[in-house]
mmCIF file of C-alpha atoms and ligand atoms in Angstrom:
data_model
loop_
_atom_site.group_PDB
_atom_site.id
_atom_site.type_symbol
_atom_site.label_atom_id
_atom_site.label_comp_id
_atom_site.label_asym_id
_atom_site.label_seq_id
_atom_site.Cartn_x
_atom_site.Cartn_y
_atom_site.Cartn_z
ATOM 1 C CA UNK A 66 21.062 -33.781 -6.607
ATOM 2 C CA UNK A 67 19.748 -33.370 -10.145
ATOM 3 C CA UNK A 68 21.754 -31.353 -12.641
ATOM 4 C CA UNK A 69 20.696 -29.445 -15.739
ATOM 5 C CA UNK A 70 23.059 -27.978 -18.307
ATOM 6 C CA UNK A 71 21.979 -24.980 -20.358
ATOM 7 C CA UNK A 72 22.564 -24.350 -24.051
ATOM 8 C CA UNK A 73 24.376 -21.153 -25.110
ATOM 9 C CA UNK A 74 20.994 -19.558 -25.758
ATOM 10 C CA UNK A 75 19.717 -20.650 -22.336
ATOM 11 C CA UNK A 76 22.850 -19.256 -20.721
ATOM 12 C CA UNK A 77 22.414 -15.846 -22.356
ATOM 13 C CA UNK A 78 18.758 -15.812 -21.267
ATOM 14 C CA UNK A 79 19.686 -16.790 -17.703
ATOM 15 C CA UNK A 80 22.388 -14.151 -17.542
ATOM 16 C CA UNK A 81 19.872 -11.491 -18.510
ATOM 17 C CA UNK A 82 18.151 -12.382 -15.266
ATOM 18 C CA UNK A 83 14.955 -14.151 -16.290
ATOM 19 C CA UNK A 84 14.015 -16.715 -13.622
ATOM 20 C CA UNK A 85 12.825 -19.454 -16.001
ATOM 21 C CA UNK A 86 14.664 -21.849 -18.328
ATOM 22 C CA UNK A 87 12.633 -23.529 -21.055
ATOM 23 C CA UNK A 88 13.167 -27.201 -21.826
ATOM 24 C CA UNK A 89 14.331 -26.346 -25.349
ATOM 25 C CA UNK A 90 17.215 -24.385 -23.820
ATOM 26 C CA UNK A 91 18.552 -27.325 -21.826
ATOM 27 C CA UNK A 92 21.295 -29.558 -23.224
ATOM 28 C CA UNK A 93 21.230 -32.306 -20.615
ATOM 29 C CA UNK A 94 19.084 -33.370 -17.681
ATOM 30 C CA UNK A 95 20.616 -35.707 -15.088
ATOM 31 C CA UNK A 96 18.881 -37.342 -12.101
ATOM 32 C CA UNK A 97 16.265 -34.603 -11.942
ATOM 33 C CA UNK A 98 13.067 -35.700 -10.182
ATOM 34 C CA UNK A 99 9.775 -33.935 -10.728
ATOM 35 C CA UNK A 100 9.522 -30.909 -8.450
ATOM 36 C CA UNK A 101 12.981 -31.387 -6.921
ATOM 37 C CA UNK A 102 15.565 -28.691 -6.317
ATOM 38 C CA UNK A 103 18.202 -29.072 -9.036
ATOM 39 C CA UNK A 104 21.432 -27.342 -9.979
ATOM 40 C CA UNK A 105 21.689 -25.375 -13.201
ATOM 41 C CA UNK A 106 25.133 -25.462 -14.814
ATOM 42 C CA UNK A 107 27.004 -24.343 -17.914
ATOM 43 C CA UNK A 108 28.211 -26.935 -20.412
ATOM 44 C CA UNK A 109 31.599 -26.783 -18.642
ATOM 45 C CA UNK A 110 30.055 -27.661 -15.303
ATOM 46 C CA UNK A 111 30.143 -24.162 -13.791
ATOM 47 C CA UNK A 112 27.421 -23.580 -11.171
ATOM 48 C CA UNK A 113 24.777 -21.031 -12.174
ATOM 49 C CA UNK A 114 21.794 -21.411 -9.888
ATOM 50 C CA UNK A 115 19.414 -23.711 -8.036
ATOM 51 C CA UNK A 116 15.739 -24.055 -8.743
ATOM 52 C CA UNK A 117 12.652 -26.214 -9.140
ATOM 53 C CA UNK A 118 12.666 -28.819 -11.887
ATOM 54 C CA UNK A 119 9.501 -29.770 -13.753
ATOM 55 C CA UNK A 120 9.463 -32.919 -15.873
ATOM 56 C CA UNK A 121 6.240 -31.897 -17.622
ATOM 57 C CA UNK A 122 6.038 -28.172 -18.224
ATOM 58 C CA UNK A 123 7.797 -26.313 -21.031
ATOM 59 C CA UNK A 124 9.224 -24.283 -18.150
ATOM 60 C CA UNK A 125 11.735 -26.883 -17.016
ATOM 61 C CA UNK A 126 13.556 -24.757 -14.430
ATOM 62 C CA UNK A 127 12.360 -22.024 -12.063
ATOM 63 C CA UNK A 128 15.004 -20.037 -10.243
ATOM 64 C CA UNK A 129 15.144 -20.313 -6.457
ATOM 65 C CA UNK A 130 18.666 -19.121 -5.629
ATOM 66 C CA UNK A 131 21.739 -17.913 -7.478
ATOM 67 C CA UNK A 132 24.012 -19.296 -4.771
ATOM 68 C CA UNK A 133 24.811 -22.896 -3.769
ATOM 69 C CA UNK A 134 23.252 -22.472 -0.287
ATOM 70 C CA UNK A 135 21.187 -25.232 1.324
ATOM 71 C CA UNK A 136 17.517 -25.065 0.317
ATOM 72 C CA UNK A 137 15.620 -26.372 3.336
ATOM 73 C CA UNK A 138 12.852 -25.288 5.724
ATOM 74 C CA UNK A 139 15.121 -22.583 7.176
ATOM 75 C CA UNK A 140 15.697 -21.169 3.722
ATOM 76 C CA UNK A 141 11.956 -21.033 2.980
ATOM 77 C CA UNK A 142 11.319 -19.483 6.370
ATOM 78 C CA UNK A 143 13.668 -16.613 5.593
ATOM 79 C CA UNK A 144 11.947 -16.053 2.225
ATOM 80 C CA UNK A 145 8.559 -15.870 3.964
ATOM 81 C CA UNK A 146 9.914 -13.504 6.598
ATOM 82 C CA UNK A 147 11.325 -11.276 3.890
ATOM 83 C CA UNK A 148 7.940 -11.272 2.126
ATOM 84 C CA UNK A 149 6.302 -10.358 5.420
ATOM 85 C CA UNK A 150 8.677 -7.435 6.087
ATOM 86 C CA UNK A 151 8.029 -6.142 2.571
ATOM 87 C CA UNK A 152 4.221 -6.284 3.068
ATOM 88 C CA UNK A 153 4.574 -4.494 6.400
ATOM 89 C CA UNK A 154 6.083 -1.586 4.466
ATOM 90 C CA UNK A 155 3.751 -1.469 1.462
ATOM 91 C CA UNK A 156 0.354 -2.728 2.630
ATOM 92 C CA UNK A 157 -1.851 -0.680 4.933
ATOM 93 C CA UNK A 158 -5.514 -0.308 5.747
ATOM 94 C CA UNK A 159 -6.646 -3.798 4.814
ATOM 95 C CA UNK A 160 -6.919 -7.229 6.394
ATOM 96 C CA UNK A 161 -6.683 -8.986 3.006
ATOM 97 C CA UNK A 162 -3.524 -9.013 0.934
ATOM 98 C CA UNK A 163 -1.116 -11.280 -0.935
ATOM 99 C CA UNK A 164 1.822 -12.451 1.164
ATOM 100 C CA UNK A 165 3.635 -14.518 -1.472
ATOM 101 C CA UNK A 166 3.511 -13.707 -5.170
ATOM 102 C CA UNK A 167 5.610 -16.510 -6.658
ATOM 103 C CA UNK A 168 8.823 -15.510 -8.401
ATOM 104 C CA UNK A 169 8.499 -11.922 -7.145
ATOM 105 C CA UNK A 170 8.987 -13.261 -3.612
ATOM 106 C CA UNK A 171 11.627 -15.818 -4.519
ATOM 107 C CA UNK A 172 9.265 -18.785 -4.124
ATOM 108 C CA UNK A 173 8.376 -19.649 -7.729
ATOM 109 C CA UNK A 174 4.765 -20.470 -8.558
ATOM 110 C CA UNK A 175 3.564 -20.264 -4.963
ATOM 111 C CA UNK A 176 0.649 -17.978 -4.089
ATOM 112 C CA UNK A 177 -0.274 -17.207 -0.488
ATOM 113 C CA UNK A 178 -3.166 -14.839 0.228
ATOM 114 C CA UNK A 179 -4.271 -13.669 3.622
ATOM 115 C CA UNK A 180 -7.888 -12.953 4.565
ATOM 116 C CA UNK A 181 -7.660 -11.890 8.187
ATOM 117 C CA UNK A 182 -6.877 -15.031 10.173
ATOM 118 C CA UNK A 183 -7.709 -17.296 7.231
ATOM 119 C CA UNK A 184 -5.203 -18.113 4.534
ATOM 120 C CA UNK A 185 -5.358 -19.526 1.025
ATOM 121 C CA UNK A 186 -2.465 -21.247 -0.750
ATOM 122 C CA UNK A 187 -1.991 -22.194 -4.421
ATOM 123 C CA UNK A 188 0.869 -24.276 -5.794
ATOM 124 C CA UNK A 189 1.221 -23.879 -9.553
ATOM 125 C CA UNK A 190 4.218 -26.084 -10.337
ATOM 126 C CA UNK A 191 5.651 -29.436 -9.295
ATOM 127 C CA UNK A 192 8.289 -27.658 -7.225
ATOM 128 C CA UNK A 193 5.825 -25.513 -5.267
ATOM 129 C CA UNK A 194 3.617 -28.597 -4.795
ATOM 130 C CA UNK A 195 6.508 -30.439 -3.188
ATOM 131 C CA UNK A 196 7.178 -27.795 -0.525
ATOM 132 C CA UNK A 197 3.488 -27.225 0.284
ATOM 133 C CA UNK A 198 3.535 -28.987 3.665
ATOM 134 C CA UNK A 199 6.692 -27.125 4.679
ATOM 135 C CA UNK A 200 5.100 -23.818 3.680
ATOM 136 C CA UNK A 201 1.895 -24.596 5.604
ATOM 137 C CA UNK A 202 3.928 -25.466 8.720
ATOM 138 C CA UNK A 203 5.909 -22.209 8.400
ATOM 139 C CA UNK A 204 2.734 -20.130 7.974
ATOM 140 C CA UNK A 205 1.371 -21.705 11.166
ATOM 141 C CA UNK A 206 4.595 -20.977 13.034
ATOM 142 C CA UNK A 207 4.949 -17.381 11.790
ATOM 143 C CA UNK A 208 1.306 -16.191 11.671
ATOM 144 C CA UNK A 209 -0.804 -18.562 13.821
ATOM 145 C CA UNK A 210 -3.635 -18.611 11.259
ATOM 146 C CA UNK A 211 -7.019 -20.056 12.203
ATOM 147 C CA UNK A 212 -7.171 -21.911 8.907
ATOM 148 C CA UNK A 213 -5.247 -22.606 5.702
ATOM 149 C CA UNK A 214 -7.079 -23.709 2.567
ATOM 150 C CA UNK A 215 -5.368 -25.121 -0.517
ATOM 151 C CA UNK A 216 -7.176 -23.763 -3.606
ATOM 152 C CA UNK A 217 -5.545 -25.801 -6.330
ATOM 153 C CA UNK A 218 -8.573 -25.854 -8.637
ATOM 154 C CA UNK A 219 -6.652 -24.188 -11.463
ATOM 155 C CA UNK A 220 -6.397 -25.420 -15.022
ATOM 156 C CA UNK A 221 -2.747 -24.265 -15.375
ATOM 157 C CA UNK A 222 -1.826 -27.098 -13.045
ATOM 158 C CA UNK A 223 -2.531 -29.568 -15.823
ATOM 159 C CA UNK A 224 0.537 -28.193 -17.660
ATOM 160 C CA UNK A 225 2.540 -29.590 -14.746
ATOM 161 C CA UNK A 226 0.648 -32.898 -14.686
ATOM 162 C CA UNK A 227 -0.940 -31.886 -11.370
ATOM 163 C CA UNK A 228 -4.598 -32.582 -10.433
ATOM 164 C CA UNK A 229 -7.274 -30.003 -9.574
ATOM 165 C CA UNK A 230 -8.100 -30.055 -5.893
ATOM 166 C CA UNK A 231 -9.259 -28.141 -2.838
ATOM 167 C CA UNK A 232 -7.917 -29.302 0.494
ATOM 168 C CA UNK A 233 -7.790 -28.072 4.068
ATOM 169 C CA UNK A 234 -4.188 -27.753 5.271
ATOM 170 C CA UNK A 235 -5.040 -26.450 8.722
ATOM 171 C CA UNK A 236 -8.041 -25.628 10.910
ATOM 172 C CA UNK A 237 -11.531 -25.192 9.510
ATOM 173 C CA UNK A 238 -11.813 -22.646 6.699
ATOM 174 C CA UNK A 239 -15.287 -21.069 7.065
ATOM 175 C CA UNK A 240 -17.650 -20.651 4.120
ATOM 176 C CA UNK A 241 -17.331 -16.853 4.263
ATOM 177 C CA UNK A 242 -14.691 -14.642 5.837
ATOM 178 C CA UNK A 243 -15.258 -10.969 6.550
ATOM 179 C CA UNK A 244 -12.347 -8.626 5.804
ATOM 180 C CA UNK A 245 -11.904 -4.888 5.379
ATOM 181 C CA UNK A 246 -10.371 -2.720 2.666
ATOM 182 C CA UNK A 247 -10.094 0.953 3.524
ATOM 183 C CA UNK A 248 -13.509 2.041 4.778
ATOM 184 C CA UNK A 249 -15.458 -0.891 3.443
ATOM 185 C CA UNK A 250 -16.026 -4.428 4.658
ATOM 186 C CA UNK A 251 -16.729 -7.416 2.488
ATOM 187 C CA UNK A 252 -17.244 -11.161 2.760
ATOM 188 C CA UNK A 253 -15.047 -13.543 0.814
ATOM 189 C CA UNK A 254 -15.943 -17.013 -0.370
ATOM 190 C CA UNK A 255 -12.599 -18.777 0.091
ATOM 191 C CA UNK A 256 -13.892 -22.143 -1.120
ATOM 192 C CA UNK A 257 -15.418 -21.210 -4.431
ATOM 193 C CA UNK A 258 -14.918 -17.491 -5.037
ATOM 194 C CA UNK A 259 -12.907 -16.410 -8.088
ATOM 195 C CA UNK A 260 -9.092 -16.434 -7.717
ATOM 196 C CA UNK A 261 -8.497 -17.189 -4.014
ATOM 197 C CA UNK A 262 -11.780 -15.464 -3.178
ATOM 198 C CA UNK A 263 -11.060 -11.862 -4.161
ATOM 199 C CA UNK A 264 -9.208 -9.773 -6.731
ATOM 200 C CA UNK A 265 -6.690 -8.446 -4.248
ATOM 201 C CA UNK A 266 -4.593 -7.018 -7.097
ATOM 202 C CA UNK A 267 -7.096 -4.163 -7.698
ATOM 203 C CA UNK A 268 -7.188 -2.969 -4.089
ATOM 204 C CA UNK A 269 -5.130 0.199 -4.587
ATOM 205 C CA UNK A 270 -7.067 1.104 -7.738
ATOM 206 C CA UNK A 271 -10.391 0.604 -5.970
ATOM 207 C CA UNK A 272 -9.314 2.993 -3.219
ATOM 208 C CA UNK A 273 -8.188 5.528 -5.838
ATOM 209 C CA UNK A 274 -11.428 5.195 -7.784
ATOM 210 C CA UNK A 275 -13.442 5.646 -4.591
ATOM 211 C CA UNK A 276 -11.757 8.986 -3.946
ATOM 212 C CA UNK A 277 -12.188 10.234 -7.508
ATOM 213 C CA UNK A 278 -15.567 9.111 -8.823
ATOM 214 C CA UNK A 279 -18.650 11.268 -8.362
ATOM 215 C CA UNK A 280 -22.164 11.567 -9.721
ATOM 216 C CA UNK A 281 -23.667 8.545 -11.466
ATOM 217 C CA UNK A 282 -21.177 5.677 -11.673
ATOM 218 C CA UNK A 283 -21.182 2.350 -13.505
ATOM 219 C CA UNK A 284 -19.118 -0.575 -12.191
ATOM 220 C CA UNK A 285 -18.922 -2.999 -15.111
ATOM 221 C CA UNK A 286 -17.648 -6.527 -14.335
ATOM 222 C CA UNK A 287 -18.277 -5.821 -10.652
ATOM 223 C CA UNK A 288 -17.742 -9.358 -9.257
ATOM 224 C CA UNK A 289 -18.452 -8.991 -5.510
ATOM 225 C CA UNK A 290 -19.001 -5.262 -5.883
ATOM 226 C CA UNK A 291 -15.830 -3.804 -4.436
ATOM 227 C CA UNK A 292 -15.311 -0.919 -6.886
ATOM 228 C CA UNK A 293 -19.013 -0.121 -6.500
ATOM 229 C CA UNK A 294 -18.803 -0.121 -2.695
ATOM 230 C CA UNK A 295 -15.858 2.283 -2.701
ATOM 231 C CA UNK A 296 -17.497 4.494 -5.334
ATOM 232 C CA UNK A 297 -20.804 4.581 -3.437
ATOM 233 C CA UNK A 298 -19.256 6.621 -0.670
ATOM 234 C CA UNK A 299 -18.957 9.734 -2.887
ATOM 235 C CA UNK A 300 -21.192 8.969 -5.876
ATOM 236 C CA UNK A 301 -24.871 9.885 -5.921
ATOM 237 C CA UNK A 302 -25.874 6.665 -7.673
ATOM 238 C CA UNK A 303 -24.024 3.451 -8.603
ATOM 239 C CA UNK A 304 -25.016 0.746 -11.062
ATOM 240 C CA UNK A 305 -22.986 -2.500 -10.907
ATOM 241 C CA UNK A 306 -23.130 -5.250 -13.525
ATOM 242 C CA UNK A 307 -21.774 -8.808 -13.671
ATOM 243 C CA UNK A 308 -22.832 -11.868 -15.638
ATOM 244 C CA UNK A 309 -22.419 -14.208 -12.682
ATOM 245 C CA UNK A 310 -25.441 -14.636 -10.415
ATOM 246 C CA UNK A 311 -23.218 -15.749 -7.511
ATOM 247 C CA UNK A 312 -21.142 -12.600 -7.912
ATOM 248 C CA UNK A 313 -24.200 -10.334 -7.958
ATOM 249 C CA UNK A 314 -25.652 -12.069 -4.877
ATOM 250 C CA UNK A 315 -22.394 -11.655 -2.993
ATOM 251 C CA UNK A 316 -22.143 -8.016 -4.120
ATOM 252 C CA UNK A 317 -25.659 -7.286 -2.805
ATOM 253 C CA UNK A 318 -24.774 -8.823 0.543
ATOM 254 C CA UNK A 319 -21.611 -6.741 0.696
ATOM 255 C CA UNK A 320 -23.583 -3.580 -0.010
ATOM 256 C CA UNK A 321 -25.984 -4.286 2.849
ATOM 257 C CA UNK A 322 -23.072 -5.194 5.121
ATOM 258 C CA UNK A 323 -21.864 -1.609 4.558
ATOM 259 C CA UNK A 324 -25.383 -0.110 4.720
ATOM 260 C CA UNK A 325 -24.907 1.287 1.219
ATOM 261 C CA UNK A 326 -28.284 1.462 -0.477
ATOM 262 C CA UNK A 327 -27.305 3.622 -3.447
ATOM 263 C CA UNK A 328 -26.108 0.669 -5.532
ATOM 264 C CA UNK A 329 -28.250 -1.155 -8.061
ATOM 265 C CA UNK A 330 -26.902 -4.616 -8.990
ATOM 266 C CA UNK A 331 -27.732 -6.150 -12.334
ATOM 267 C CA UNK A 332 -26.930 -9.606 -13.675
ATOM 268 C CA UNK A 333 -26.154 -9.089 -17.351
ATOM 269 C CA UNK A 334 -23.552 -9.369 -20.043
ATOM 270 C CA UNK A 335 -21.670 -6.061 -19.918
ATOM 271 C CA UNK A 336 -21.396 -5.746 -23.711
ATOM 272 C CA UNK A 337 -25.185 -5.984 -24.085
ATOM 273 C CA UNK A 338 -25.800 -3.769 -21.098
ATOM 274 C CA UNK A 339 -23.589 -0.955 -22.418
ATOM 275 C CA UNK A 340 -25.257 -1.062 -25.801
ATOM 276 C CA UNK A 341 -28.764 -1.015 -24.329
ATOM 277 C CA UNK A 342 -27.868 1.883 -22.036
ATOM 278 C CA UNK A 343 -26.574 3.945 -24.967
ATOM 279 C CA UNK A 344 -29.719 3.211 -26.948
ATOM 280 C CA UNK A 345 -31.810 4.243 -23.947
ATOM 281 C CA UNK A 346 -29.900 7.544 -23.768
ATOM 282 C CA UNK A 347 -28.405 6.871 -20.325
ATOM 283 C CA UNK A 348 -25.280 8.803 -19.315
ATOM 284 C CA UNK A 349 -22.716 8.326 -16.560
ATOM 285 C CA UNK A 350 -20.130 10.505 -14.811
ATOM 286 C CA UNK A 351 -17.855 7.562 -14.141
ATOM 287 C CA UNK A 352 -17.402 4.109 -15.685
ATOM 288 C CA UNK A 353 -15.216 1.303 -14.347
ATOM 289 C CA UNK A 354 -14.267 -1.488 -16.743
ATOM 290 C CA UNK A 355 -12.538 -4.421 -15.056
ATOM 291 C CA UNK A 356 -13.092 -7.365 -17.404
ATOM 292 C CA UNK A 357 -11.546 -10.839 -17.122
ATOM 293 C CA UNK A 358 -8.381 -11.489 -19.160
ATOM 294 C CA UNK A 359 -9.381 -11.487 -22.849
ATOM 295 C CA UNK A 360 -5.924 -12.623 -24.026
ATOM 296 C CA UNK A 361 -5.064 -15.780 -22.106
ATOM 297 C CA UNK A 362 -2.349 -16.618 -24.624
ATOM 298 C CA UNK A 363 -0.395 -14.827 -27.333
ATOM 299 C CA UNK A 364 -2.616 -16.243 -30.065
ATOM 300 C CA UNK A 365 -5.618 -14.436 -28.526
ATOM 301 C CA UNK A 366 -4.048 -10.983 -28.742
ATOM 302 C CA UNK A 367 -5.730 -9.735 -31.916
ATOM 303 C CA UNK A 368 -9.211 -10.875 -30.851
ATOM 304 C CA UNK A 369 -8.626 -9.553 -27.344
ATOM 305 C CA UNK A 370 -7.575 -6.164 -28.682
ATOM 306 C CA UNK A 371 -10.848 -5.960 -30.616
ATOM 307 C CA UNK A 372 -12.749 -6.936 -27.467
ATOM 308 C CA UNK A 373 -11.072 -4.267 -25.335
ATOM 309 C CA UNK A 374 -11.542 -1.729 -28.118
ATOM 310 C CA UNK A 375 -15.263 -2.434 -28.439
ATOM 311 C CA UNK A 376 -15.770 -2.418 -24.691
ATOM 312 C CA UNK A 377 -14.003 0.899 -24.172
ATOM 313 C CA UNK A 378 -15.799 2.458 -27.133
ATOM 314 C CA UNK A 379 -19.182 1.465 -25.688
ATOM 315 C CA UNK A 380 -18.190 2.825 -22.283
ATOM 316 C CA UNK A 381 -16.984 6.127 -23.735
ATOM 317 C CA UNK A 382 -20.297 6.631 -25.525
ATOM 318 C CA UNK A 383 -22.013 6.512 -22.140
ATOM 319 C CA UNK A 384 -19.664 8.950 -20.459
ATOM 320 C CA UNK A 385 -20.562 12.608 -19.920
ATOM 321 C CA UNK A 386 -17.935 15.219 -20.851
ATOM 322 C CA UNK A 387 -15.648 15.580 -17.819
ATOM 323 C CA UNK A 388 -16.555 12.045 -16.787
ATOM 324 C CA UNK A 389 -13.977 9.513 -15.625
ATOM 325 C CA UNK A 390 -13.142 6.170 -17.191
ATOM 326 C CA UNK A 391 -11.289 3.620 -15.064
ATOM 327 C CA UNK A 392 -10.265 0.902 -17.494
ATOM 328 C CA UNK A 393 -8.247 -2.215 -16.756
ATOM 329 C CA UNK A 394 -6.685 -5.131 -18.565
ATOM 330 C CA UNK A 395 -5.288 -8.090 -16.661
ATOM 331 C CA UNK A 396 -4.038 -9.799 -19.840
ATOM 332 C CA UNK A 397 -0.291 -10.177 -19.551
ATOM 333 C CA UNK A 398 -0.130 -10.538 -23.339
ATOM 334 C CA UNK A 399 -1.518 -7.033 -23.934
ATOM 335 C CA UNK A 400 1.346 -4.739 -22.983
ATOM 336 C CA UNK A 401 0.827 -1.326 -21.440
ATOM 337 C CA UNK A 402 1.521 0.633 -24.619
ATOM 338 C CA UNK A 403 -0.719 -1.725 -26.630
ATOM 339 C CA UNK A 404 -3.520 -1.108 -24.178
ATOM 340 C CA UNK A 405 -3.046 2.644 -24.425
ATOM 341 C CA UNK A 406 -3.170 2.357 -28.232
ATOM 342 C CA UNK A 407 -6.437 0.439 -27.967
ATOM 343 C CA UNK A 408 -7.959 3.118 -25.723
ATOM 344 C CA UNK A 409 -6.682 5.866 -28.004
ATOM 345 C CA UNK A 410 -8.462 4.279 -30.933
ATOM 346 C CA UNK A 411 -11.690 3.824 -28.939
ATOM 347 C CA UNK A 412 -11.543 7.491 -27.951
ATOM 348 C CA UNK A 413 -11.117 8.530 -31.578
ATOM 349 C CA UNK A 414 -13.985 6.277 -32.667
ATOM 350 C CA UNK A 415 -16.213 7.789 -29.996
ATOM 351 C CA UNK A 416 -15.357 11.302 -31.170
ATOM 352 C CA UNK A 417 -13.813 12.324 -27.861
ATOM 353 C CA UNK A 418 -10.387 12.853 -26.409
ATOM 354 C CA UNK A 419 -9.092 11.653 -23.074
ATOM 355 C CA UNK A 420 -6.809 13.066 -20.455
ATOM 356 C CA UNK A 421 -4.658 10.459 -18.706
ATOM 357 C CA UNK A 422 -5.049 11.092 -14.986
ATOM 358 C CA UNK A 423 -2.835 8.208 -13.996
ATOM 359 C CA UNK A 424 -1.646 4.786 -15.063
ATOM 360 C CA UNK A 425 -1.487 2.133 -12.443
ATOM 361 C CA UNK A 426 -0.873 -1.563 -12.073
ATOM 362 C CA UNK A 427 -1.492 -4.327 -9.561
ATOM 363 C CA UNK A 428 -1.076 -3.425 -5.886
ATOM 364 C CA UNK A 429 2.377 -3.444 -4.305
ATOM 365 C CA UNK A 430 1.578 -6.739 -2.571
ATOM 366 C CA UNK A 431 1.782 -8.285 -6.080
ATOM 367 C CA UNK A 432 5.244 -6.835 -6.798
ATOM 368 C CA UNK A 433 6.566 -6.727 -10.332
ATOM 369 C CA UNK A 434 9.997 -8.307 -10.624
ATOM 370 C CA UNK A 435 11.635 -6.335 -13.382
ATOM 371 C CA UNK A 436 13.656 -9.307 -14.638
ATOM 372 C CA UNK A 437 10.383 -11.221 -14.968
ATOM 373 C CA UNK A 438 7.992 -9.404 -17.326
ATOM 374 C CA UNK A 439 5.340 -12.097 -16.736
ATOM 375 C CA UNK A 440 4.867 -10.667 -13.234
ATOM 376 C CA UNK A 441 3.543 -7.395 -14.719
ATOM 377 C CA UNK A 442 0.041 -8.197 -15.923
ATOM 378 C CA UNK A 443 -2.430 -5.623 -14.643
ATOM 379 C CA UNK A 444 -2.830 -2.269 -16.375
ATOM 380 C CA UNK A 445 -5.343 0.198 -14.992
ATOM 381 C CA UNK A 446 -5.737 3.639 -16.554
ATOM 382 C CA UNK A 447 -7.690 6.499 -15.038
ATOM 383 C CA UNK A 448 -8.838 8.869 -17.801
ATOM 384 C CA UNK A 449 -11.047 11.913 -18.096
ATOM 385 C CA UNK A 450 -13.208 12.640 -21.115
ATOM 386 C CA UNK A 451 -12.273 16.161 -22.177
ATOM 387 C CA UNK A 452 -14.883 16.827 -24.846
HETATM 388 N N1 SAH B 105 -13.843 -5.604 -10.395
HETATM 389 C C1 SAH B 105 -13.833 -6.825 -9.610
HETATM 390 C C2 SAH B 105 -13.175 -7.978 -10.344
HETATM 391 C C3 SAH B 105 -13.764 -8.310 -11.687
HETATM 392 S S1 SAH B 105 -13.304 -9.878 -12.294
HETATM 393 C C4 SAH B 105 -13.143 -6.569 -8.284
HETATM 394 O O1 SAH B 105 -12.462 -5.538 -8.118
HETATM 395 O O2 SAH B 105 -13.278 -7.403 -7.386
HETATM 396 C C5 SAH B 105 -14.215 -10.018 -13.759
HETATM 397 C C6 SAH B 105 -15.697 -10.278 -13.566
HETATM 398 O O3 SAH B 105 -16.300 -10.212 -14.855
HETATM 399 C C7 SAH B 105 -16.085 -11.626 -12.998
HETATM 400 O O4 SAH B 105 -16.861 -11.437 -11.849
HETATM 401 C C8 SAH B 105 -16.944 -12.302 -14.098
HETATM 402 O O5 SAH B 105 -18.066 -12.986 -13.562
HETATM 403 C C9 SAH B 105 -17.397 -11.122 -14.903
HETATM 404 N N2 SAH B 105 -17.678 -11.320 -16.331
HETATM 405 C C10 SAH B 105 -16.966 -12.001 -17.248
HETATM 406 N N3 SAH B 105 -17.467 -11.819 -18.490
HETATM 407 C C11 SAH B 105 -18.537 -10.984 -18.360
HETATM 408 C C12 SAH B 105 -19.449 -10.382 -19.270
HETATM 409 N N4 SAH B 105 -19.361 -10.603 -20.586
HETATM 410 N N5 SAH B 105 -20.403 -9.561 -18.788
HETATM 411 C C13 SAH B 105 -20.488 -9.325 -17.445
HETATM 412 N N6 SAH B 105 -19.630 -9.843 -16.553
HETATM 413 C C14 SAH B 105 -18.674 -10.653 -16.990
#
């Protein structure tokens, strides 16, 4: 079995609980194969933990267990069962949710999403890649899925020296799968939709927004229209905008699937759309802003902050007094208090003040591991314009 020894700095970091060790914080690497389970030790040879080794990534070690137990199919089975029991407690009213969220479920860099009887898997490190067949066999044993699709078309895999690919692991994944979320139904494109087909992380916020929004509502960055569909149940009129034609087409189909004819879908750049709407004197009672991550890395933070600021300012100009802004950032690198600062400045620039109705994050099926700040990425504020 491969062995890694940590530097004093790496040891302090590990003892604080973070599940990763960076290559710079390793002193020696012995017999460690790419993706293998290795032992992490102190310089004196004291056992610390076991985890996945990567021979390419800056993240050389990903924690799997703090004890010297055997890491085999039985071990992975118990991790999956634990993840399942947790979801049974925190997920309700949907047939689509995340079963495994990497480190937060003790299976680093593995993503498993469920869409009814169809499943999608992503392996984002050499270690997760190596156990993929075992995981697929366990999913079949524990859940009897109709199909399992591997959606490994992610650029982060190149950091691990892994190729981009899509592969069927079981059954025949259909082109579209119909699922439900609260009172609405939608069809997911497992093969080429964004993420694994849907933004499951916003589910709880979509349900909240659906209960709260009234009047004329704008869903900006609507993707397949899910915020719009939930909002359309109470709102008198909904406008939904996305720059992707595929997304708008899918969103229209989802609206007709739910017999919701109060939604107008527009393919446009949201920044331009907001500006044009202000110039045209349009006003809304609710605006949802759910943009893609503007800060993919730390070096993007300043530009991203300007982007979020501009976006929120434009949205606030369109909002009637008493109107509701639902504004999200899925950039890990923009922390919650930074995001609130950005919104505060946009509010000031728009000449209005905001009441914070609630601050939320990704759904509980994407649990935040508090020793692993990287697992906390989604911020979603619900605000009311007070003047
Ligand atoms: N709210 C959606 C998820 C949105 S993901 C949901 O709950 O499912 C972000 C979306 O923004 C993507 O669909 C992407 O196509 C779109 N997008 C990215 N940049 C854009 C821009 N400048 N203008 C409009 N849409 C954009």
